[in-house]
Short mmCIF file of C-alpha atoms in Angstrom, two decimals:
data_model
loop_
_atom_site.label_atom_id
_atom_site.label_comp_id
_atom_site.label_asym_id
_atom_site.label_seq_id
_atom_site.Cartn_x
_atom_site.Cartn_y
_atom_site.Cartn_z
CA MET A 1 43.90 -45.62 22.87
CA LYS A 2 40.89 -44.99 20.62
CA TYR A 3 39.95 -41.81 18.78
CA THR A 4 36.73 -40.06 17.73
CA LYS A 5 36.28 -38.05 14.57
CA GLU A 6 35.74 -35.04 16.86
CA HIS A 7 39.42 -35.40 17.80
CA GLU A 8 38.94 -36.81 21.26
CA TRP A 9 41.09 -39.60 22.63
CA LEU A 10 39.50 -42.39 24.69
CA ARG A 11 41.46 -44.49 27.17
CA VAL A 12 40.12 -47.43 29.15
CA GLU A 13 40.65 -47.46 32.91
CA GLY A 14 38.89 -50.44 34.50
CA ASP A 15 35.23 -50.00 33.52
CA LEU A 16 35.71 -46.30 32.81
CA VAL A 17 36.36 -44.43 29.58
CA VAL A 18 38.73 -41.49 30.09
CA VAL A 19 38.25 -38.66 27.59
CA GLY A 20 40.63 -35.95 26.42
CA ILE A 21 41.43 -34.07 23.22
CA THR A 22 44.16 -35.06 20.81
CA GLU A 23 47.41 -33.22 20.23
CA HIS A 24 46.12 -32.36 16.75
CA ALA A 25 42.99 -30.78 18.26
CA ALA A 26 45.02 -28.85 20.83
CA GLU A 27 47.27 -27.50 18.10
CA GLN A 28 44.31 -26.44 15.99
CA LEU A 29 42.63 -24.73 18.93
CA GLY A 30 45.71 -22.82 20.02
CA ASP A 31 46.23 -21.66 23.60
CA VAL A 32 43.37 -22.94 25.77
CA VAL A 33 42.13 -20.26 28.16
CA PHE A 34 38.94 -21.71 29.63
CA VAL A 35 37.57 -25.14 30.43
CA GLU A 36 34.10 -25.90 31.76
CA LEU A 37 33.52 -29.43 33.00
CA PRO A 38 30.31 -31.37 33.59
CA GLU A 39 28.95 -32.19 37.03
CA VAL A 40 29.99 -35.51 38.48
CA GLU A 41 27.17 -38.13 38.56
CA THR A 42 25.53 -36.69 35.44
CA MET A 43 24.06 -39.26 33.05
CA VAL A 44 25.07 -38.45 29.50
CA ALA A 45 24.14 -39.77 26.07
CA GLU A 46 26.47 -40.07 23.12
CA GLY A 47 26.69 -36.72 21.33
CA ASP A 48 25.68 -34.62 24.34
CA GLU A 49 27.68 -31.43 24.80
CA VAL A 50 29.27 -32.13 28.15
CA ALA A 51 32.27 -29.82 28.37
CA VAL A 52 33.33 -26.51 26.89
CA ILE A 53 36.81 -25.61 25.85
CA GLU A 54 37.77 -22.11 24.77
CA SER A 55 41.01 -21.08 23.20
CA VAL A 56 42.33 -17.66 22.30
CA LYS A 57 40.52 -18.21 19.00
CA ALA A 58 37.16 -19.80 19.65
CA ALA A 59 34.85 -21.86 21.82
CA SER A 60 34.25 -25.55 21.13
CA ASP A 61 32.18 -28.23 22.76
CA ILE A 62 33.42 -31.59 23.88
CA LEU A 63 30.82 -34.23 23.18
CA ALA A 64 30.16 -37.36 25.17
CA PRO A 65 31.57 -40.12 22.96
CA VAL A 66 29.41 -42.83 24.57
CA ASP A 67 26.39 -43.23 26.84
CA GLY A 68 27.15 -43.46 30.53
CA GLU A 69 27.65 -41.66 33.81
CA ILE A 70 30.26 -38.97 34.44
CA VAL A 71 32.08 -40.25 37.51
CA ALA A 72 35.11 -37.95 37.65
CA VAL A 73 36.27 -34.63 36.18
CA ASN A 74 39.75 -33.12 36.02
CA ASP A 75 39.31 -29.94 38.09
CA LYS A 76 42.95 -29.00 37.55
CA LEU A 77 42.06 -27.89 34.01
CA VAL A 78 39.64 -25.27 35.31
CA ASP A 79 42.42 -23.43 37.14
CA ARG A 80 45.11 -24.20 34.60
CA PRO A 81 43.55 -24.54 31.12
CA GLY A 82 47.04 -24.32 29.60
CA LEU A 83 47.69 -27.91 30.74
CA VAL A 84 45.69 -28.96 27.68
CA ASN A 85 48.37 -27.46 25.42
CA ASP A 86 51.29 -28.60 27.57
CA ASP A 87 50.38 -32.29 27.32
CA PRO A 88 47.03 -33.04 25.64
CA THR A 89 47.35 -36.79 26.24
CA ALA A 90 47.76 -36.31 29.99
CA ALA A 91 45.10 -33.60 30.30
CA TRP A 92 42.00 -35.73 30.66
CA PHE A 93 38.63 -33.97 30.92
CA PHE A 94 36.23 -36.52 32.38
CA LYS A 95 35.70 -40.22 33.02
CA ILE A 96 32.52 -41.99 31.93
CA LYS A 97 31.33 -45.23 33.45
CA VAL A 98 29.88 -47.44 30.71
CA ASP A 99 27.89 -50.68 30.79
CA ASP A 100 29.88 -52.36 28.08
CA LEU A 101 33.37 -51.44 26.99
CA GLY A 102 32.55 -53.08 23.66
CA VAL A 103 31.17 -49.71 22.50
CA LEU A 104 34.78 -48.61 22.03
CA ASP A 105 35.25 -51.07 19.16
CA ASP A 106 33.50 -48.62 16.83
CA PHE A 107 36.12 -45.92 17.28
CA MET A 108 39.32 -45.36 15.30
CA ASP A 109 42.61 -46.80 16.38
CA GLU A 110 45.86 -44.83 16.21
CA ASP A 111 46.59 -45.67 12.55
CA GLU A 112 43.08 -44.82 11.41
CA TYR A 113 43.19 -41.52 13.31
CA GLN A 114 46.56 -40.61 11.81
CA ASP A 115 45.06 -41.24 8.36
CA LEU A 116 42.15 -38.92 9.20
CA ILE A 117 44.35 -35.99 10.20
CA GLY A 118 47.15 -36.85 7.75
CA MET B 1 49.53 -11.12 -6.55
CA THR B 2 46.18 -12.91 -6.57
CA ASP B 3 45.64 -16.64 -6.18
CA SER B 4 43.50 -17.65 -9.18
CA GLU B 5 41.66 -20.39 -7.27
CA THR B 6 40.76 -18.60 -4.05
CA GLY B 7 40.73 -15.03 -5.38
CA LEU B 8 42.82 -14.10 -2.34
CA LYS B 9 45.65 -11.63 -2.70
CA GLN B 10 49.11 -12.50 -1.46
CA LEU B 11 51.19 -10.19 0.67
CA ALA B 12 54.55 -9.12 -0.76
CA LEU B 13 56.10 -10.89 2.25
CA HIS B 14 54.08 -14.09 1.75
CA ASP B 15 57.17 -16.28 1.36
CA LEU B 16 58.72 -14.82 4.49
CA HIS B 17 55.57 -15.63 6.50
CA GLU B 18 55.63 -19.20 5.22
CA THR B 19 59.33 -19.54 6.08
CA LEU B 20 58.58 -18.28 9.59
CA GLY B 21 55.89 -20.98 9.95
CA GLY B 22 52.99 -18.54 9.78
CA LYS B 23 49.54 -20.11 9.67
CA MET B 24 47.92 -18.33 6.73
CA VAL B 25 44.18 -17.58 6.76
CA PRO B 26 41.88 -15.50 4.56
CA PHE B 27 41.39 -12.00 5.96
CA ALA B 28 40.02 -8.93 4.16
CA GLY B 29 40.78 -10.51 0.78
CA TYR B 30 44.35 -11.47 1.64
CA ARG B 31 46.14 -14.55 2.84
CA MET B 32 47.39 -13.32 6.22
CA PRO B 33 49.42 -14.90 9.04
CA VAL B 34 47.05 -15.43 11.99
CA GLN B 35 49.83 -16.82 14.14
CA TYR B 36 53.35 -18.23 14.02
CA PRO B 37 54.56 -21.36 15.81
CA ALA B 38 54.92 -19.49 19.15
CA GLY B 39 51.11 -19.09 19.23
CA VAL B 40 48.79 -16.20 20.06
CA MET B 41 49.45 -16.11 23.81
CA LYS B 42 53.25 -16.01 23.57
CA GLU B 43 53.17 -13.56 20.65
CA HIS B 44 50.92 -11.25 22.65
CA LEU B 45 53.15 -11.37 25.73
CA HIS B 46 56.29 -10.97 23.63
CA THR B 47 54.91 -7.74 22.17
CA ARG B 48 54.19 -6.37 25.65
CA ALA B 49 57.67 -7.34 26.93
CA GLU B 50 59.95 -6.91 23.90
CA ALA B 51 59.08 -5.96 20.32
CA GLY B 52 56.65 -7.51 17.86
CA LEU B 53 56.73 -7.11 14.09
CA PHE B 54 53.35 -7.10 12.32
CA ASP B 55 52.89 -7.20 8.57
CA VAL B 56 49.85 -4.98 8.01
CA SER B 57 50.44 -4.48 4.30
CA HIS B 58 46.81 -5.39 3.66
CA MET B 59 45.82 -1.94 4.93
CA GLY B 60 45.13 0.78 2.40
CA GLN B 61 47.72 3.51 1.91
CA ILE B 62 46.32 6.56 0.16
CA LEU B 63 47.92 9.88 -0.79
CA LEU B 64 45.87 13.04 -1.03
CA ARG B 65 47.88 15.39 -3.27
CA PRO B 66 46.43 18.92 -3.20
CA THR B 67 45.57 20.54 -6.52
CA ARG B 68 44.56 23.88 -4.98
CA GLY B 69 46.84 24.11 -1.97
CA MET B 70 47.01 22.34 1.41
CA GLU B 71 44.47 24.59 3.09
CA ALA B 72 41.79 23.78 0.52
CA LEU B 73 42.62 20.09 0.85
CA CYS B 74 42.38 20.16 4.65
CA LEU B 75 39.09 22.06 4.58
CA GLY B 76 37.81 19.65 1.94
CA PHE B 77 38.74 16.64 4.09
CA GLU B 78 36.87 18.27 6.98
CA THR B 79 33.65 17.97 4.97
CA LEU B 80 34.03 14.16 5.26
CA MET B 81 35.15 13.88 8.90
CA PRO B 82 34.16 15.49 12.24
CA VAL B 83 37.86 16.09 12.82
CA ASP B 84 40.21 19.09 12.86
CA VAL B 85 42.31 18.50 9.74
CA LEU B 86 43.40 22.10 9.20
CA GLY B 87 44.97 22.30 12.65
CA LEU B 88 47.21 19.27 12.13
CA LYS B 89 50.79 20.47 11.81
CA PRO B 90 53.28 19.12 9.25
CA GLY B 91 55.06 16.06 10.64
CA ARG B 92 52.08 15.01 12.75
CA GLN B 93 49.44 12.29 12.48
CA ARG B 94 45.88 12.14 13.79
CA TYR B 95 43.05 9.61 14.14
CA GLY B 96 40.09 10.28 11.86
CA LEU B 97 36.63 8.95 11.09
CA LEU B 98 34.72 9.03 7.82
CA THR B 99 31.06 9.46 8.70
CA ASN B 100 27.86 8.92 6.73
CA GLU B 101 24.71 11.04 6.49
CA THR B 102 23.14 9.31 9.49
CA GLY B 103 26.19 9.88 11.68
CA GLY B 104 27.48 6.32 11.42
CA ILE B 105 31.12 5.46 10.74
CA LEU B 106 32.16 4.47 7.20
CA ASP B 107 35.73 3.79 8.32
CA ASP B 108 38.29 4.84 10.87
CA LEU B 109 41.71 5.89 9.69
CA MET B 110 45.01 7.59 10.43
CA PHE B 111 45.98 10.67 8.47
CA ALA B 112 49.31 12.45 8.48
CA ASN B 113 50.31 15.91 7.34
CA ARG B 114 53.47 15.28 5.33
CA GLY B 115 54.07 18.90 4.43
CA ASP B 116 52.86 19.12 0.86
CA HIS B 117 50.28 16.31 1.00
CA LEU B 118 48.23 14.13 3.35
CA PHE B 119 48.97 10.42 3.81
CA VAL B 120 46.01 8.30 4.87
CA VAL B 121 45.96 4.70 6.14
CA VAL B 122 42.57 2.95 6.02
CA ASN B 123 41.18 -0.47 6.87
CA ALA B 124 41.85 -3.22 4.35
CA ALA B 125 38.20 -4.15 3.88
CA CYS B 126 37.30 -0.50 3.17
CA VAL B 127 40.06 0.48 0.69
CA ALA B 128 37.92 0.41 -2.44
CA ALA B 129 34.92 2.14 -0.88
CA ASP B 130 37.07 4.74 0.88
CA THR B 131 39.01 5.55 -2.28
CA GLU B 132 35.77 6.09 -4.16
CA HIS B 133 34.32 8.13 -1.29
CA LEU B 134 37.42 10.33 -1.11
CA ARG B 135 37.47 10.81 -4.89
CA ALA B 136 33.79 11.77 -4.88
CA GLY B 137 34.18 14.18 -1.99
CA LEU B 138 37.57 15.71 -2.74
CA SER B 139 37.77 15.86 -6.54
CA GLU B 140 37.93 19.68 -6.44
CA VAL B 141 40.86 19.86 -4.05
CA CYS B 142 43.17 16.90 -4.58
CA ASP B 143 44.23 13.81 -6.47
CA VAL B 144 43.47 10.62 -4.57
CA VAL B 145 46.26 8.11 -5.15
CA SER B 146 45.83 4.58 -3.80
CA LEU B 147 49.35 3.17 -3.38
CA THR B 148 50.02 -0.41 -4.40
CA ASP B 149 53.82 -0.52 -4.32
CA ARG B 150 54.40 -0.10 -0.59
CA GLY B 151 54.09 -2.51 2.33
CA LEU B 152 53.17 -1.47 5.87
CA LEU B 153 54.91 -2.88 8.93
CA ALA B 154 54.23 -2.19 12.60
CA LEU B 155 56.94 -2.61 15.21
CA GLN B 156 55.38 -2.50 18.66
CA GLY B 157 56.52 -2.92 22.23
CA PRO B 158 58.90 -1.47 24.82
CA LYS B 159 61.96 -2.48 22.81
CA ALA B 160 60.65 -1.20 19.46
CA GLU B 161 62.48 2.11 19.81
CA ALA B 162 65.89 0.52 20.39
CA ALA B 163 65.37 -2.02 17.62
CA LEU B 164 64.22 0.46 14.98
CA ALA B 165 66.95 2.98 15.94
CA ARG B 166 69.59 0.47 14.83
CA LEU B 167 68.28 0.79 11.26
CA LEU B 168 66.83 4.31 11.37
CA PRO B 169 68.58 6.26 14.16
CA GLU B 170 66.47 9.39 13.66
CA THR B 171 63.29 7.56 14.74
CA ALA B 172 64.39 7.39 18.40
CA ALA B 173 63.69 11.11 18.88
CA MET B 174 60.10 10.86 17.57
CA ARG B 175 57.15 11.37 19.92
CA PHE B 176 53.75 9.69 19.79
CA MET B 177 51.99 10.55 16.48
CA ASP B 178 55.07 12.18 14.91
CA VAL B 179 55.71 11.26 11.27
CA ILE B 180 59.01 11.47 9.40
CA SER B 181 60.63 10.18 6.22
CA ALA B 182 63.73 8.05 6.67
CA GLU B 183 66.04 6.38 4.18
CA TYR B 184 66.79 2.66 4.10
CA GLN B 185 68.99 1.19 1.36
CA GLY B 186 68.25 4.18 -0.84
CA ALA B 187 64.46 3.90 -0.45
CA GLU B 188 62.19 6.38 1.34
CA LEU B 189 60.33 4.99 4.35
CA TRP B 190 57.49 6.86 6.03
CA VAL B 191 57.55 6.31 9.75
CA SER B 192 54.92 7.25 12.33
CA ARG B 193 55.18 6.67 16.06
CA SER B 194 51.86 4.94 16.55
CA GLY B 195 50.21 1.56 16.54
CA TYR B 196 47.28 -0.64 17.43
CA THR B 197 48.50 -2.44 20.55
CA GLY B 198 48.54 0.20 23.30
CA GLU B 199 52.33 -0.11 23.33
CA ASP B 200 54.88 2.44 22.23
CA GLY B 201 55.92 1.63 18.69
CA PHE B 202 56.06 2.55 15.06
CA GLU B 203 54.16 2.03 11.82
CA ILE B 204 56.42 2.06 8.79
CA SER B 205 55.40 2.39 5.16
CA VAL B 206 58.10 0.66 3.12
CA PRO B 207 58.54 0.52 -0.68
CA GLU B 208 58.24 -3.10 -1.82
CA THR B 209 61.75 -2.91 -3.35
CA VAL B 210 63.29 -2.98 0.16
CA LEU B 211 60.40 -4.47 2.16
CA MET B 212 61.88 -7.97 2.48
CA ALA B 213 65.35 -6.68 3.39
CA PHE B 214 63.91 -4.30 5.98
CA ALA B 215 61.65 -6.93 7.58
CA GLU B 216 64.48 -9.48 7.70
CA ALA B 217 66.85 -6.93 9.25
CA LEU B 218 64.32 -6.31 12.04
CA LEU B 219 63.56 -10.01 12.55
CA ALA B 220 67.29 -10.74 12.86
CA MET B 221 67.32 -8.72 16.09
CA PRO B 222 66.99 -10.81 19.27
CA GLU B 223 64.12 -8.77 20.74
CA VAL B 224 61.99 -8.78 17.56
CA ALA B 225 59.53 -11.61 16.84
CA PRO B 226 56.88 -11.90 14.12
CA ILE B 227 53.34 -11.46 15.44
CA GLY B 228 50.15 -12.63 13.71
CA LEU B 229 46.62 -11.28 13.46
CA GLY B 230 45.46 -13.31 16.47
CA ALA B 231 47.71 -11.47 18.90
CA ARG B 232 47.08 -8.20 17.09
CA ASP B 233 43.42 -8.64 18.01
CA SER B 234 43.99 -9.50 21.69
CA LEU B 235 46.50 -6.64 22.03
CA ARG B 236 44.12 -4.04 20.59
CA LEU B 237 41.25 -5.40 22.67
CA GLU B 238 43.22 -4.98 25.92
CA ALA B 239 44.14 -1.49 24.69
CA GLY B 240 40.43 -0.72 24.26
CA LEU B 241 40.84 0.08 20.55
CA CYS B 242 37.97 -0.42 18.09
CA LEU B 243 37.99 -2.94 15.29
CA TYR B 244 36.06 -1.60 12.30
CA GLY B 245 33.14 -3.84 11.30
CA HIS B 246 32.83 -5.12 14.86
CA ASP B 247 33.03 -2.34 17.46
CA ILE B 248 32.21 0.43 15.01
CA ASP B 249 30.32 0.40 11.72
CA ALA B 250 27.91 2.39 9.56
CA THR B 251 25.27 2.31 12.33
CA THR B 252 27.39 3.35 15.31
CA SER B 253 28.17 7.03 15.80
CA PRO B 254 31.57 8.27 17.01
CA VAL B 255 29.95 9.51 20.22
CA GLU B 256 28.28 6.18 20.98
CA ALA B 257 31.62 4.52 20.30
CA GLY B 258 33.29 6.70 22.92
CA LEU B 259 35.44 8.28 20.23
CA ASP B 260 34.37 11.82 21.07
CA TRP B 261 38.03 12.60 21.95
CA ALA B 262 38.68 12.36 18.18
CA ILE B 263 36.27 15.27 17.56
CA GLN B 264 38.19 18.42 18.36
CA LYS B 265 36.51 21.46 19.89
CA VAL B 266 36.76 23.46 16.67
CA ARG B 267 34.31 21.06 14.98
CA ARG B 268 31.82 20.92 17.86
CA THR B 269 28.90 23.19 18.66
CA GLY B 270 30.29 26.68 19.20
CA GLY B 271 33.59 25.87 17.48
CA ALA B 272 34.98 28.01 14.64
CA ARG B 273 34.29 25.25 12.08
CA GLN B 274 31.42 23.47 13.83
CA GLY B 275 29.54 20.80 11.92
CA GLY B 276 29.74 20.62 8.15
CA PHE B 277 30.45 16.90 8.03
CA PRO B 278 28.12 14.01 7.16
CA GLY B 279 25.81 13.19 10.03
CA ASP B 280 26.66 16.40 11.89
CA LEU B 281 23.12 16.84 13.22
CA ARG B 282 23.15 13.53 15.07
CA ILE B 283 26.77 13.70 16.13
CA LEU B 284 26.62 17.26 17.51
CA HIS B 285 23.33 16.46 19.22
CA GLU B 286 24.86 13.40 20.88
CA LEU B 287 27.90 15.42 21.95
CA ASP B 288 25.63 18.01 23.54
CA GLU B 289 22.94 15.77 25.01
CA GLY B 290 24.67 12.41 25.38
CA PRO B 291 24.04 9.31 23.24
CA GLU B 292 21.42 6.65 23.91
CA ARG B 293 23.97 3.87 24.10
CA LEU B 294 27.70 3.73 24.74
CA ARG B 295 30.64 1.47 24.05
CA VAL B 296 32.05 0.30 27.37
CA GLY B 297 34.71 -2.05 28.67
CA LEU B 298 33.33 -5.28 30.09
CA GLN B 299 35.06 -7.53 32.57
CA PRO B 300 33.39 -10.95 32.82
CA GLU B 301 33.63 -12.59 36.22
CA GLY B 302 35.41 -15.91 36.23
CA ARG B 303 37.39 -17.25 33.29
CA ALA B 304 34.79 -17.77 30.57
CA PRO B 305 35.34 -15.35 27.67
CA MET B 306 32.30 -13.42 26.43
CA ARG B 307 32.74 -13.14 22.71
CA GLU B 308 31.21 -10.99 19.99
CA GLY B 309 27.43 -11.36 19.96
CA THR B 310 27.03 -12.23 23.64
CA GLU B 311 23.78 -10.57 24.73
CA LEU B 312 23.80 -8.31 27.76
CA PHE B 313 21.05 -7.80 30.31
CA ALA B 314 20.49 -5.48 33.27
CA SER B 315 20.26 -7.19 36.65
CA ASP B 316 16.44 -7.10 36.34
CA GLY B 317 16.61 -9.03 33.07
CA THR B 318 16.02 -6.15 30.63
CA PRO B 319 18.04 -6.58 27.40
CA ILE B 320 20.43 -3.62 27.21
CA GLY B 321 23.06 -4.45 24.61
CA ALA B 322 25.63 -6.88 23.29
CA VAL B 323 29.33 -7.61 23.22
CA THR B 324 31.08 -6.45 20.03
CA SER B 325 34.57 -7.81 20.78
CA GLY B 326 35.62 -10.24 23.44
CA GLY B 327 38.16 -12.85 24.25
CA PHE B 328 40.91 -13.66 26.65
CA GLY B 329 43.41 -10.97 27.58
CA PRO B 330 46.80 -12.65 28.01
CA SER B 331 48.32 -9.64 29.84
CA VAL B 332 45.22 -9.05 31.96
CA GLU B 333 45.15 -12.83 32.56
CA ALA B 334 41.38 -12.79 32.40
CA PRO B 335 38.61 -12.53 29.85
CA VAL B 336 38.07 -9.02 28.47
CA ALA B 337 35.35 -7.60 26.25
CA MET B 338 33.76 -4.45 24.97
CA GLY B 339 30.28 -3.77 23.75
CA TYR B 340 27.38 -1.36 23.57
CA VAL B 341 24.96 -0.87 26.44
CA ALA B 342 22.13 1.55 27.08
CA ALA B 343 23.61 4.79 28.42
CA SER B 344 21.64 4.32 31.64
CA HIS B 345 23.71 1.19 32.35
CA ALA B 346 27.11 2.43 31.17
CA MET B 347 28.44 3.54 34.55
CA SER B 348 31.70 1.89 35.51
CA GLY B 349 31.23 -0.61 38.30
CA GLU B 350 27.71 -1.61 37.31
CA THR B 351 27.20 -5.35 37.19
CA LEU B 352 25.36 -6.66 34.14
CA LEU B 353 24.62 -10.17 32.95
CA GLY B 354 26.00 -11.76 29.79
CA GLU B 355 24.29 -14.81 28.35
CA LEU B 356 26.72 -17.67 27.71
CA ARG B 357 25.42 -21.06 26.61
CA GLY B 358 22.01 -20.38 28.11
CA LYS B 359 23.36 -19.12 31.45
CA ARG B 360 23.43 -15.48 32.49
CA LEU B 361 26.76 -14.71 34.11
CA PRO B 362 27.91 -11.51 35.81
CA VAL B 363 30.02 -9.01 33.89
CA THR B 364 31.16 -5.64 35.22
CA VAL B 365 31.23 -2.38 33.25
CA ARG B 366 34.70 -0.89 33.46
CA PRO B 367 36.66 1.91 31.84
CA LEU B 368 38.83 1.25 28.82
CA PRO B 369 41.64 0.44 28.29
CA PHE B 370 42.19 -2.77 30.27
CA ARG B 371 45.88 -1.95 30.25
CA PRO B 372 47.26 1.56 30.32
CA SER B 373 49.00 2.59 27.12
CA THR B 374 52.74 3.26 27.11
CA TYR B 375 52.90 5.85 24.31
CA LYS B 376 55.92 8.22 24.28
CA ARG B 377 54.08 11.52 24.41
#
């Protein structure tokens, strides 16, 4: 698992990068009440605002961590946003198909992420 | 106590909030618990199902002690508010509004007739300005005493009555907006049957000498849980209640805000004590002719909350207002909001558009509150 400084987790699945938010982020947000996901087959660039997550407190954007194509979204979160709080590591948002998984090398590993939020 | 680094004041119950796991944030000059480990959603639902304890000691507690009799004090207070003060009987509380010369709202407040004086509770952010305003306006008729040695707790929810009656049995017989004094461990508590959640409940002014003991005695009860500012906001929003500085301010009139119920007949055109308060020309005119804009309930379609600042448009694209409070209503299980719209578009059932992230999404005007209140009248 890799981590972004925007508190997303990234998991590799074949040639796909699966993206969710970390437990730390879910705790900070509080109860999630709304999730808006991108369209499948959208081409995204790193830093694009691709999903919206709203908690009882505020709205935040989820940014595309890498360039690529959105090939799957987790529709379950739209009907049950609370899944994000129940198990943030299982509640994936979208999967991005990338050309080269090497782009993940730039992201933090578990220890580095723990240091960041420590 | 004030933190020398942040300049933020600490609540008398600060240590208790920390022990309870409260997440402390700056609010109105204080470090306040925004939520406890249960989180906003569970705290909100707990208050609606059981009883929630709120520490609202940041609010201003002010005594108006008459120097020329209660009648002169009440009539004096009426020169600052479009409200019937004289008609409020001893042992009763009423909602009031301090207005300015242009008919806007300087603050909203609760005032109680406690027999030989009035007790006023004002918004935390307005304490200093209100105290000065009251002193300037009422110097002939009373002493204005801003209390600093009392905390204020709110116990809200369907089980509040049973919980509070274990400590103060006489409170069970109170009706909505009654006020009494009650003794706890030798100290005098001032209890009103009121609140800011739409639920039955009580607001209790407690001397700091017994504040911790009293709060701990309530929290030891199985149905009582501590509730933070986050849930306080979602509860009052579902109840359709205004938050000063957001839904009402120095530019909004009581009539625009839909608070005309707080202006009794005796102060309106044709009443025995009509007018005679700041901004009376505008306010009486709006009561008679209707205001140009109105605060309304707004129900967004779908699940996306429309928060404060969301711009509102008529179906033909004309800008007609904005959301002043909005979020997710845990009891309504849907997003809820309120805001001001042009009076011509304030009819319940009308579909408007709210702009969210560049998209205009449907939102329906609906009556407030989103949830009926459960006051013991």
